mmCIF file of C-alpha atoms in Angstrom:
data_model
loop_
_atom_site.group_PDB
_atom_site.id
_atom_site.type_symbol
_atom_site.label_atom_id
_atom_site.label_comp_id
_atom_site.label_asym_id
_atom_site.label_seq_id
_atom_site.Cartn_x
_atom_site.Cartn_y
_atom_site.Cartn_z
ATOM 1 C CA UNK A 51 11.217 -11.496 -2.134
ATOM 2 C CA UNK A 52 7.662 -11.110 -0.454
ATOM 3 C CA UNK A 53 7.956 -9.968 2.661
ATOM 4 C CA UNK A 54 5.053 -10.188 5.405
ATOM 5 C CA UNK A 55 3.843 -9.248 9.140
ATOM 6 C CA UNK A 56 1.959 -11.730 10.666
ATOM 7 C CA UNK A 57 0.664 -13.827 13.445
ATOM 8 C CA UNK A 58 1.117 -17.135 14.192
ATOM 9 C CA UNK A 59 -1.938 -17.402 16.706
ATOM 10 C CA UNK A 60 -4.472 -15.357 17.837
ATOM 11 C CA UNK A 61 -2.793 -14.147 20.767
ATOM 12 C CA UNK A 62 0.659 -14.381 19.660
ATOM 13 C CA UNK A 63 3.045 -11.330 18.664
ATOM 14 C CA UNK A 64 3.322 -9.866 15.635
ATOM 15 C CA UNK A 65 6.501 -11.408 13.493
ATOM 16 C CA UNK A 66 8.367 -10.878 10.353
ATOM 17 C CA UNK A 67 8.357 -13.659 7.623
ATOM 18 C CA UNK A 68 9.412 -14.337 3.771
ATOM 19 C CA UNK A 69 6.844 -16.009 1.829
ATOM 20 C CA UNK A 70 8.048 -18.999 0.096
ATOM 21 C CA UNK A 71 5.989 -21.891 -2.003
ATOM 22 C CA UNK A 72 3.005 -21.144 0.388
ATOM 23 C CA UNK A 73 5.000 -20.950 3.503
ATOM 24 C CA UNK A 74 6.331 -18.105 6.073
ATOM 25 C CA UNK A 75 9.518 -18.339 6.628
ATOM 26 C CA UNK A 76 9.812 -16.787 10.348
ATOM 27 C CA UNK A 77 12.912 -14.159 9.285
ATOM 28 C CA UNK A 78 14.254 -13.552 13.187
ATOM 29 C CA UNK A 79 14.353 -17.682 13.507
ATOM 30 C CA UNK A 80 15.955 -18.400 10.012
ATOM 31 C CA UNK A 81 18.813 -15.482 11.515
ATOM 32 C CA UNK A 82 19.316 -17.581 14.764
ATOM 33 C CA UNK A 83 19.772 -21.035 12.306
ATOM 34 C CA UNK A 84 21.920 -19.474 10.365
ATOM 35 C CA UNK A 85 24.169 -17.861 12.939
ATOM 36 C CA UNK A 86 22.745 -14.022 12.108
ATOM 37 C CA UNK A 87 21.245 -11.757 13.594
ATOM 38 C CA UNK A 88 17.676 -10.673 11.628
ATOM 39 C CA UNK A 89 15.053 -8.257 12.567
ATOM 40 C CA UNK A 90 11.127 -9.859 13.566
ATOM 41 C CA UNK A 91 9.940 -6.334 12.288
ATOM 42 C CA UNK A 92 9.365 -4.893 8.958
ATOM 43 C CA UNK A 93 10.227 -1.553 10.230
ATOM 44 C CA UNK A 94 13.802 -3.197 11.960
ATOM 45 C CA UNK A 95 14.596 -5.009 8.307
ATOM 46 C CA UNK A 96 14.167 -1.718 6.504
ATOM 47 C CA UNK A 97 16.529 0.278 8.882
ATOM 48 C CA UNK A 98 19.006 -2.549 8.089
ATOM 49 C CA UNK A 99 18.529 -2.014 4.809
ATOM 50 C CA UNK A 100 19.281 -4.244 1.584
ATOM 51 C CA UNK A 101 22.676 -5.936 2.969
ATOM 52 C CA UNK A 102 19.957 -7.535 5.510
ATOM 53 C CA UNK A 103 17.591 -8.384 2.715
ATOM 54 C CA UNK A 104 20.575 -10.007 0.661
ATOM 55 C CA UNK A 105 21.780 -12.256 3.761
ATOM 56 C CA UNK A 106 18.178 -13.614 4.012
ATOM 57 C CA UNK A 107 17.900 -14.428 0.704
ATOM 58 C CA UNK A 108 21.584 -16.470 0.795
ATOM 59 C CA UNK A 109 19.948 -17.870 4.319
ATOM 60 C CA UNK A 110 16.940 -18.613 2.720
ATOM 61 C CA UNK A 111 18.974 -20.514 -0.102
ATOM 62 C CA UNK A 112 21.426 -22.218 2.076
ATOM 63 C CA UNK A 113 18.636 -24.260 4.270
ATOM 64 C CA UNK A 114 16.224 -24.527 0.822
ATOM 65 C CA UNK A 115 16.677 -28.091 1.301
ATOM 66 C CA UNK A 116 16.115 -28.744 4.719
ATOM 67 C CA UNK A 117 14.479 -26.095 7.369
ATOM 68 C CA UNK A 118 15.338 -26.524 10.905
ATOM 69 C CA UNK A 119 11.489 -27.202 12.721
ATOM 70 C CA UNK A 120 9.824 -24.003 13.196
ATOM 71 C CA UNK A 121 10.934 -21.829 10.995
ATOM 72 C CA UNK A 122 8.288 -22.550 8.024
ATOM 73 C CA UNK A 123 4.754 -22.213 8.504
ATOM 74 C CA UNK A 124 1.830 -22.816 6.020
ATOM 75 C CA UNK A 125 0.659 -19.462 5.420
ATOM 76 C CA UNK A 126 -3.111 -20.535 5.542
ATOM 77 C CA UNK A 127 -2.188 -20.840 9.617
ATOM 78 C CA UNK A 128 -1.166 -17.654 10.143
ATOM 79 C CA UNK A 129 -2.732 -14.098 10.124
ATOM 80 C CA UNK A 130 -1.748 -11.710 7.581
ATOM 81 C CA UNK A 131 -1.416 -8.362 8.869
ATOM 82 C CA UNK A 132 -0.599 -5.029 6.895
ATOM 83 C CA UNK A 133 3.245 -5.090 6.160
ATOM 84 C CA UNK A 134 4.313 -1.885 8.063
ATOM 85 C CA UNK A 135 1.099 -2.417 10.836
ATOM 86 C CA UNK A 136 1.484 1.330 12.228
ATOM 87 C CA UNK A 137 3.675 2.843 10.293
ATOM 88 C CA UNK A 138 6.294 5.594 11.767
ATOM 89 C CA UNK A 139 4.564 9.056 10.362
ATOM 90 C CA UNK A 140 1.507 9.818 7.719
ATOM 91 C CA UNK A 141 1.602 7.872 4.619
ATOM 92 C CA UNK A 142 2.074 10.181 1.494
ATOM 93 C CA UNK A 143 -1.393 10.279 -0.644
ATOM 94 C CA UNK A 144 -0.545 11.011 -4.540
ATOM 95 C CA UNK A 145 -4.136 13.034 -5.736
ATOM 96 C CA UNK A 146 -4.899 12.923 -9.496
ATOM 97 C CA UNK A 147 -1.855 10.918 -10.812
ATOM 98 C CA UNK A 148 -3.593 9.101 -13.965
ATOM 99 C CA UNK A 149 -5.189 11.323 -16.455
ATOM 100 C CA UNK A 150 -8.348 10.129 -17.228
ATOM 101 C CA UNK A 151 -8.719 10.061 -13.338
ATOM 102 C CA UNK A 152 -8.151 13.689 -13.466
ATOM 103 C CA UNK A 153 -10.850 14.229 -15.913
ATOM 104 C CA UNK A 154 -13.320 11.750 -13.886
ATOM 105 C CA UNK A 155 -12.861 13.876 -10.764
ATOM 106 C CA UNK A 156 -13.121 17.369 -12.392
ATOM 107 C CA UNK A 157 -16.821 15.971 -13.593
ATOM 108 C CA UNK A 158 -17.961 15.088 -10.066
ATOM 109 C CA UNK A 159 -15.556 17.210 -7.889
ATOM 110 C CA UNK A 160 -14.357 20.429 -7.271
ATOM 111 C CA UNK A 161 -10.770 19.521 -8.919
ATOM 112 C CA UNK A 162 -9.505 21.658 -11.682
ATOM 113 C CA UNK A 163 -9.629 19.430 -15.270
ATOM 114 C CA UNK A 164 -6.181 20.959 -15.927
ATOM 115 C CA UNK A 165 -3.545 18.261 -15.652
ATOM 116 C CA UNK A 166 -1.644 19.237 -12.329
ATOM 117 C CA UNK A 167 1.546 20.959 -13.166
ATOM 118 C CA UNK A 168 3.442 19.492 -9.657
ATOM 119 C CA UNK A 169 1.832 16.119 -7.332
ATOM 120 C CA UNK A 170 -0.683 16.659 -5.421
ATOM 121 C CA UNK A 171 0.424 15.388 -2.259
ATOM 122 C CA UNK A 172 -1.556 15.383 0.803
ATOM 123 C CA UNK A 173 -1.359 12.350 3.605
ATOM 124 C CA UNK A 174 -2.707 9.545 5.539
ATOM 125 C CA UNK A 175 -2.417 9.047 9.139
ATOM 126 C CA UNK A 176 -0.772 5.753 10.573
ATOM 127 C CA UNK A 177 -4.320 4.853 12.246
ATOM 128 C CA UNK A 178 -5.977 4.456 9.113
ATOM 129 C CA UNK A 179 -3.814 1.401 8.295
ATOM 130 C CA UNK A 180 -5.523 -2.352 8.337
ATOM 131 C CA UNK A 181 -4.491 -5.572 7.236
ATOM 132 C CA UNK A 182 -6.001 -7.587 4.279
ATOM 133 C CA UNK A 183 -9.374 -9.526 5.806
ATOM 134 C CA UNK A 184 -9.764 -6.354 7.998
ATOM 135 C CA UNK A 185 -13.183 -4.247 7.745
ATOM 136 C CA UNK A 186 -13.449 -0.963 6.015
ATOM 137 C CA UNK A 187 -15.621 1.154 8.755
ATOM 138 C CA UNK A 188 -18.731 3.095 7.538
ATOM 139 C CA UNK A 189 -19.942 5.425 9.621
ATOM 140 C CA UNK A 190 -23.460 6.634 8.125
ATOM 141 C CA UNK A 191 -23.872 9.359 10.420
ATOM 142 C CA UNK A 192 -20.611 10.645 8.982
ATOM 143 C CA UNK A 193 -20.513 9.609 5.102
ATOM 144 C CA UNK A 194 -22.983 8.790 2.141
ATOM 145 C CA UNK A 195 -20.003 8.759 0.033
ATOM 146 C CA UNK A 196 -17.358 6.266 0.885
ATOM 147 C CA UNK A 197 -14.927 5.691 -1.859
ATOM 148 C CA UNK A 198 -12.583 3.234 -3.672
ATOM 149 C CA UNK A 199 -8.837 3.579 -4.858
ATOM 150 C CA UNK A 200 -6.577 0.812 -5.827
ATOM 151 C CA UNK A 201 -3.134 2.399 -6.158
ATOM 152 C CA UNK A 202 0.395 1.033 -5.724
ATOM 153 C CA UNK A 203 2.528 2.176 -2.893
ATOM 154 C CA UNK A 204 6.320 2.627 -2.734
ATOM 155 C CA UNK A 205 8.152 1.863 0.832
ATOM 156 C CA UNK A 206 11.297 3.916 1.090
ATOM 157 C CA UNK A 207 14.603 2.063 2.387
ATOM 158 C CA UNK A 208 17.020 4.919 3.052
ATOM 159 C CA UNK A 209 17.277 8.867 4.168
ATOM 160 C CA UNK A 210 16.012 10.992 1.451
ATOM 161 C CA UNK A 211 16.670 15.011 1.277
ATOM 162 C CA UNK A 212 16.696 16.467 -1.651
ATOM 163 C CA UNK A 213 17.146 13.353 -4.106
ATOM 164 C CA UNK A 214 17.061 13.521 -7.629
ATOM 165 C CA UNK A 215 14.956 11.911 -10.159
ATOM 166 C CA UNK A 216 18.296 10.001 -11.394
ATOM 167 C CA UNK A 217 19.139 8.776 -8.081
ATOM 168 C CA UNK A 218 15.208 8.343 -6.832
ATOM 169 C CA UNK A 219 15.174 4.569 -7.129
ATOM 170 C CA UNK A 220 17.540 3.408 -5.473
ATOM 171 C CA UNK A 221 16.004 4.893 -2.505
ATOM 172 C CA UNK A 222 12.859 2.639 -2.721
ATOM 173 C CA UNK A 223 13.138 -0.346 -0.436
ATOM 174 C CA UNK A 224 9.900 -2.254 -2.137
ATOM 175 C CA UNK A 225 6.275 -1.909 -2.897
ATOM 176 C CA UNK A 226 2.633 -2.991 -1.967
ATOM 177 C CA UNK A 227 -1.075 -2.599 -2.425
ATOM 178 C CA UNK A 228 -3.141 0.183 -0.946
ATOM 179 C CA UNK A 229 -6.813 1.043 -0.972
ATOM 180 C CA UNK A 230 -6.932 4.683 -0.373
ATOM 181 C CA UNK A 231 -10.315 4.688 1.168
ATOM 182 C CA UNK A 232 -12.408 8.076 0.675
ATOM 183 C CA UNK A 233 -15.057 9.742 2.204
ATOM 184 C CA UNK A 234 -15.840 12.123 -0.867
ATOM 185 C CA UNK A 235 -18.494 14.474 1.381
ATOM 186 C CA UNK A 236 -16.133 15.130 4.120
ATOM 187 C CA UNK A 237 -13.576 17.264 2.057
ATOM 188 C CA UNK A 238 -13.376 20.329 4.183
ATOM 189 C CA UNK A 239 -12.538 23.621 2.196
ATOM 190 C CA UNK A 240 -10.181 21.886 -0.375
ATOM 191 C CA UNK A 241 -8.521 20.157 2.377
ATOM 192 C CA UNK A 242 -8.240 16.389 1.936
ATOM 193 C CA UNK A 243 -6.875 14.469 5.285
ATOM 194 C CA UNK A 244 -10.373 13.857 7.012
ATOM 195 C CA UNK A 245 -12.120 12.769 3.643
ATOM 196 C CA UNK A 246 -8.735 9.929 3.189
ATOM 197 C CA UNK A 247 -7.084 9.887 7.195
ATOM 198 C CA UNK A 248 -10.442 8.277 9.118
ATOM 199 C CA UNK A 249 -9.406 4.815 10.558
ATOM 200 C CA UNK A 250 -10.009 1.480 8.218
ATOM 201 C CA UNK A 251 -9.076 4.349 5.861
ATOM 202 C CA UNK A 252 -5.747 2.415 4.033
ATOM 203 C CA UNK A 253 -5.935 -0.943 3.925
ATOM 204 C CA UNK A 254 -2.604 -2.323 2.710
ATOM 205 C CA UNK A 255 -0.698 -5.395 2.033
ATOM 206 C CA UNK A 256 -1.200 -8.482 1.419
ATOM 207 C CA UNK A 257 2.986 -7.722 1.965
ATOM 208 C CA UNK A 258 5.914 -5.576 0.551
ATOM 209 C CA UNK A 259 7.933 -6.847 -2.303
ATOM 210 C CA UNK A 260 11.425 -6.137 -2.524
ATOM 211 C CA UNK A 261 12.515 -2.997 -5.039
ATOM 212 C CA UNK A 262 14.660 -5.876 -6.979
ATOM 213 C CA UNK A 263 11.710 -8.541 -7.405
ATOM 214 C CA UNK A 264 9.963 -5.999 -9.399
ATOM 215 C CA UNK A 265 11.892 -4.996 -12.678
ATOM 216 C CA UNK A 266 9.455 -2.670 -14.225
ATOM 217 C CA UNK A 267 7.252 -0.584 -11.466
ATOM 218 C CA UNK A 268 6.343 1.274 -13.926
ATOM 219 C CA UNK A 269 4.130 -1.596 -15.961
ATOM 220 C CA UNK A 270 2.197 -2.774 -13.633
ATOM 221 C CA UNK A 271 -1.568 -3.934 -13.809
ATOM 222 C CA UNK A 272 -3.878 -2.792 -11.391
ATOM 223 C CA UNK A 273 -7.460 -3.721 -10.628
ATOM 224 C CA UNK A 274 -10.245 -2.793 -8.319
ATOM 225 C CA UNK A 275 -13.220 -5.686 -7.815
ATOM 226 C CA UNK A 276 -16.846 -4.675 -6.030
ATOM 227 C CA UNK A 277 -18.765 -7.588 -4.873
ATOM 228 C CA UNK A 278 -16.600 -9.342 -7.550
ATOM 229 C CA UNK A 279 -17.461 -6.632 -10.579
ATOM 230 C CA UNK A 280 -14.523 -5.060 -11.812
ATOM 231 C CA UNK A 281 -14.852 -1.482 -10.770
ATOM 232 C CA UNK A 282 -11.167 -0.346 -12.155
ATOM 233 C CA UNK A 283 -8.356 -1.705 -14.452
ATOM 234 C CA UNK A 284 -5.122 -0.032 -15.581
ATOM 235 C CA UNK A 285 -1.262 0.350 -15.483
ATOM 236 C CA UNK A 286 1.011 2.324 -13.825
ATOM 237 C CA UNK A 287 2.815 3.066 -17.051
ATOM 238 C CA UNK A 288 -0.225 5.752 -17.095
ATOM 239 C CA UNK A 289 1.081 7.593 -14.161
ATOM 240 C CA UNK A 290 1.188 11.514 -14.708
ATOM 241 C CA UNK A 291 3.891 11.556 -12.080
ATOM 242 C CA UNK A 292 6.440 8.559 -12.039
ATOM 243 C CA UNK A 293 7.770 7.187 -9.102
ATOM 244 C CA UNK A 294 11.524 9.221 -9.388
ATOM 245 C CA UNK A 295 9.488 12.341 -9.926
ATOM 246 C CA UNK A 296 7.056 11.760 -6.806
ATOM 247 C CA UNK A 297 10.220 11.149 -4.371
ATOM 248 C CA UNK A 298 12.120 13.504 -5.942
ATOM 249 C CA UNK A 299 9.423 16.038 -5.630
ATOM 250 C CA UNK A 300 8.768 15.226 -2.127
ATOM 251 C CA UNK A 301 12.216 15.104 -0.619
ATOM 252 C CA UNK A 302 12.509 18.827 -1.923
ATOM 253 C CA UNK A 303 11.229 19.517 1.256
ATOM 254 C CA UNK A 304 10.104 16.896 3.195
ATOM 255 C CA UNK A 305 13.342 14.023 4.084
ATOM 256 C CA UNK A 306 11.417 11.175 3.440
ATOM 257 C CA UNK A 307 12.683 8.355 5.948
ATOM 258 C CA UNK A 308 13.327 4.351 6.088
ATOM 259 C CA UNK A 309 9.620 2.923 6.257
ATOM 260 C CA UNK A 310 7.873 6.143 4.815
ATOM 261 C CA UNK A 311 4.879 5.184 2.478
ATOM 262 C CA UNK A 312 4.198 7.046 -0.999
ATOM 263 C CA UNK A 313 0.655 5.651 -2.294
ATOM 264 C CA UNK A 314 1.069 6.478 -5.974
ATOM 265 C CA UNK A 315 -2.344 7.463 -7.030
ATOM 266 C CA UNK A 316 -5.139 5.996 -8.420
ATOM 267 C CA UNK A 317 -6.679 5.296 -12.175
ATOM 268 C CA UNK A 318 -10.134 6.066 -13.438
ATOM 269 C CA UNK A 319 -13.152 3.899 -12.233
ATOM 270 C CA UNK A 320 -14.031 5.162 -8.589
ATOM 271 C CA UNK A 321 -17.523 5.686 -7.557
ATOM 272 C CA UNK A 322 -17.362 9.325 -7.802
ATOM 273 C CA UNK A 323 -16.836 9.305 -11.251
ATOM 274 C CA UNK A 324 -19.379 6.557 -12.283
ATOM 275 C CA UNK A 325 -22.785 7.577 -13.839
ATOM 276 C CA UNK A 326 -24.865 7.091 -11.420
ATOM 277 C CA UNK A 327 -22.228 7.533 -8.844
ATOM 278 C CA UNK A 328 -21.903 4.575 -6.881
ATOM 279 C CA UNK A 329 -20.021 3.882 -2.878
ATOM 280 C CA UNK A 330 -19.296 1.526 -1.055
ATOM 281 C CA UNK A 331 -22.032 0.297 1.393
ATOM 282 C CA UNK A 332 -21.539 -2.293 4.597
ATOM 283 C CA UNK A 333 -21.863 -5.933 2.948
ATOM 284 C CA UNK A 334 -19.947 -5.001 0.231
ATOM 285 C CA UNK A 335 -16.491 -6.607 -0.443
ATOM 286 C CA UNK A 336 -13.750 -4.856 -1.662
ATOM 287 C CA UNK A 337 -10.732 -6.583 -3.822
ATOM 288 C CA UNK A 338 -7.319 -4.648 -5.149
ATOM 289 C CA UNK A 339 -4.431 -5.719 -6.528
ATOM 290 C CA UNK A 340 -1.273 -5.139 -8.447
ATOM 291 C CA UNK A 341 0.542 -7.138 -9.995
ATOM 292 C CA UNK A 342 3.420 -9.169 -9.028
ATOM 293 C CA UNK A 343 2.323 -7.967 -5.316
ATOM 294 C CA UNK A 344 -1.286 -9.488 -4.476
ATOM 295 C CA UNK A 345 -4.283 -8.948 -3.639
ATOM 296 C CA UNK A 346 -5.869 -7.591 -0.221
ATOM 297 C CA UNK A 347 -9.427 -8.249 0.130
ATOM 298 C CA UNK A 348 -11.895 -6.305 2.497
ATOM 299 C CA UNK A 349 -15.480 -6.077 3.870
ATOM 300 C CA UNK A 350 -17.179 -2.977 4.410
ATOM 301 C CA UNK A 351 -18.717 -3.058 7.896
ATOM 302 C CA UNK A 352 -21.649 -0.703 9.558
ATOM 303 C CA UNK A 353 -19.796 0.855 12.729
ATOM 304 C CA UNK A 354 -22.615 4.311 13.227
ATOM 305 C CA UNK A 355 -26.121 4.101 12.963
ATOM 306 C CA UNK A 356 -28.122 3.933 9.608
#
């Protein structure tokens, strides 16, 4: 199931839908005609959890045939926004999680080229989230080096302390894109959250598919396009770090929570790696996707002076 935020309006609030045969479904209105109660948030589904997401998807069967008026929109009406549009704490960043990225970055950064022994983890703040068809801000008086990553994310579903790797899954609600955005020249002393955490910094989306629409996360293609090049191309059967091993790793000691993002890493191909190097510039448009999720698409816009 592909679930998405959006607006129905320029002015109108945001809502929860299920994208079906190029309509949105409007979740909290398919609930009230078929005598449930459903959330209008992401955030509200995922704290019902997956008994909520089954009784949509036997509501969404039972009117298949006929949809009271209103519920069903033509999604080229509405506005997409990012699935979780502010989401509850930091999204979890996954550094150097595909080897030949490793190698890439220990060429043009000061990573080690030893294959990390743990994750990397470091994090995102909810401000730098936008929606697909959002602008990616470049600040010149703050960056000559403004990076792309095309990475999968995982959205948790349930409480996580100290999970195992065996039991890891079934803790993941669903999955999305995510562009984790990088300022390579404003690393401060190793540390990584100003370089990735600046706003327009995580564009995300187009929407979240469910955990069970997806039967093998872990061979998955996923593409970067530049102005319509192709900039990166891979799979996540490459990860270093599977999925199991990243929440198991980071419920050791962090109790990851219902909504909590984990953006997975990226592959080889960014622009600090290329030779020349090469960043992202206002005019430029950026593409990612994954698939069996989508594709989020976004311009780079001038917001400092040149």
């Amino acid at each position: 199931m592909k679930l998405i935020t959006y607006r129905n309006g320029p002015h109108a609030e945001a809502r929860l839908g299920v994208v079906v045969d190029h309509m949105v479904v409007d979740v909290e209105r398919l609930g009230d005609a078929f005598g449930q109660t459903f959330s209008k948030d992401m955030l509200g589904l995922i704290d019902q959890g997956q008994d909520a997401v089954a009784a949509i998807r036997r509501a969404l069967e039972h009117t298949e045939s006929i949809r009271p008026p209103g519920i069903a929109t033509a999604i080229e009406n509405v506005t997409v926004l990012a699935p979780i549009p502010k989401p509850r704490k930091n999204i979890f960043g996954i550094g150097l999680n595909y080897v030949e990225h490793v190698a890439e970055s220990a060429k043009s950064l000061d990573t080690s080229k030893d294959l990390p022994e743990k994750p990397v983890v470091f994090s995102k703040p909810p401000t730098s989230v936008i929606a697909t068809g959002e602008p990616i801000q470049h600040n010149a008086a703050m960056t000559q080096q403004l990076d792309w990553e095309v990475e999968l994310a995982v959205v948790i579903g349930k409480r996580a302390t100290r999970i195992t790797k065996e039991d890891a899954m079934s803790y993941v609600f669903g999955y999305t894109v995510l562009n984790d955005v990088s300022a390579r020249d404003n690393r401060r002393a190793g540390q990584w959250i100003f370089s990735k955490g600046q706003d327009s910094y995580a564009p995300m989306g187009p929407c979240i598919v469910t955990a069970d629409a997806i039967e093998d996360p872990h061979n998955l293609d996923l593409w970067l396009t530049k102005n319509g090049e192709e900039k990166q191309r891979s799979n996540t059967r490459h990860l270093l770090f599977d999925i199991p091993t990243l929440i198991s790793d980071i419920s050791t000691g962090i109790t990851l929570e219902p909504g909590d993002i984990i953006a997975t890493g990226t592959p080889s191909g960014v622009g600090a790696g290329r030779d020349p190097q090469e960043w992202m510039w206002p005019g430029d448009v950026i593409e990612c996707g994954v698939e069996g999720i989508g594709v989020i698409r976004n311009p780079v816009i001038n917001i400092g002076a040149v």
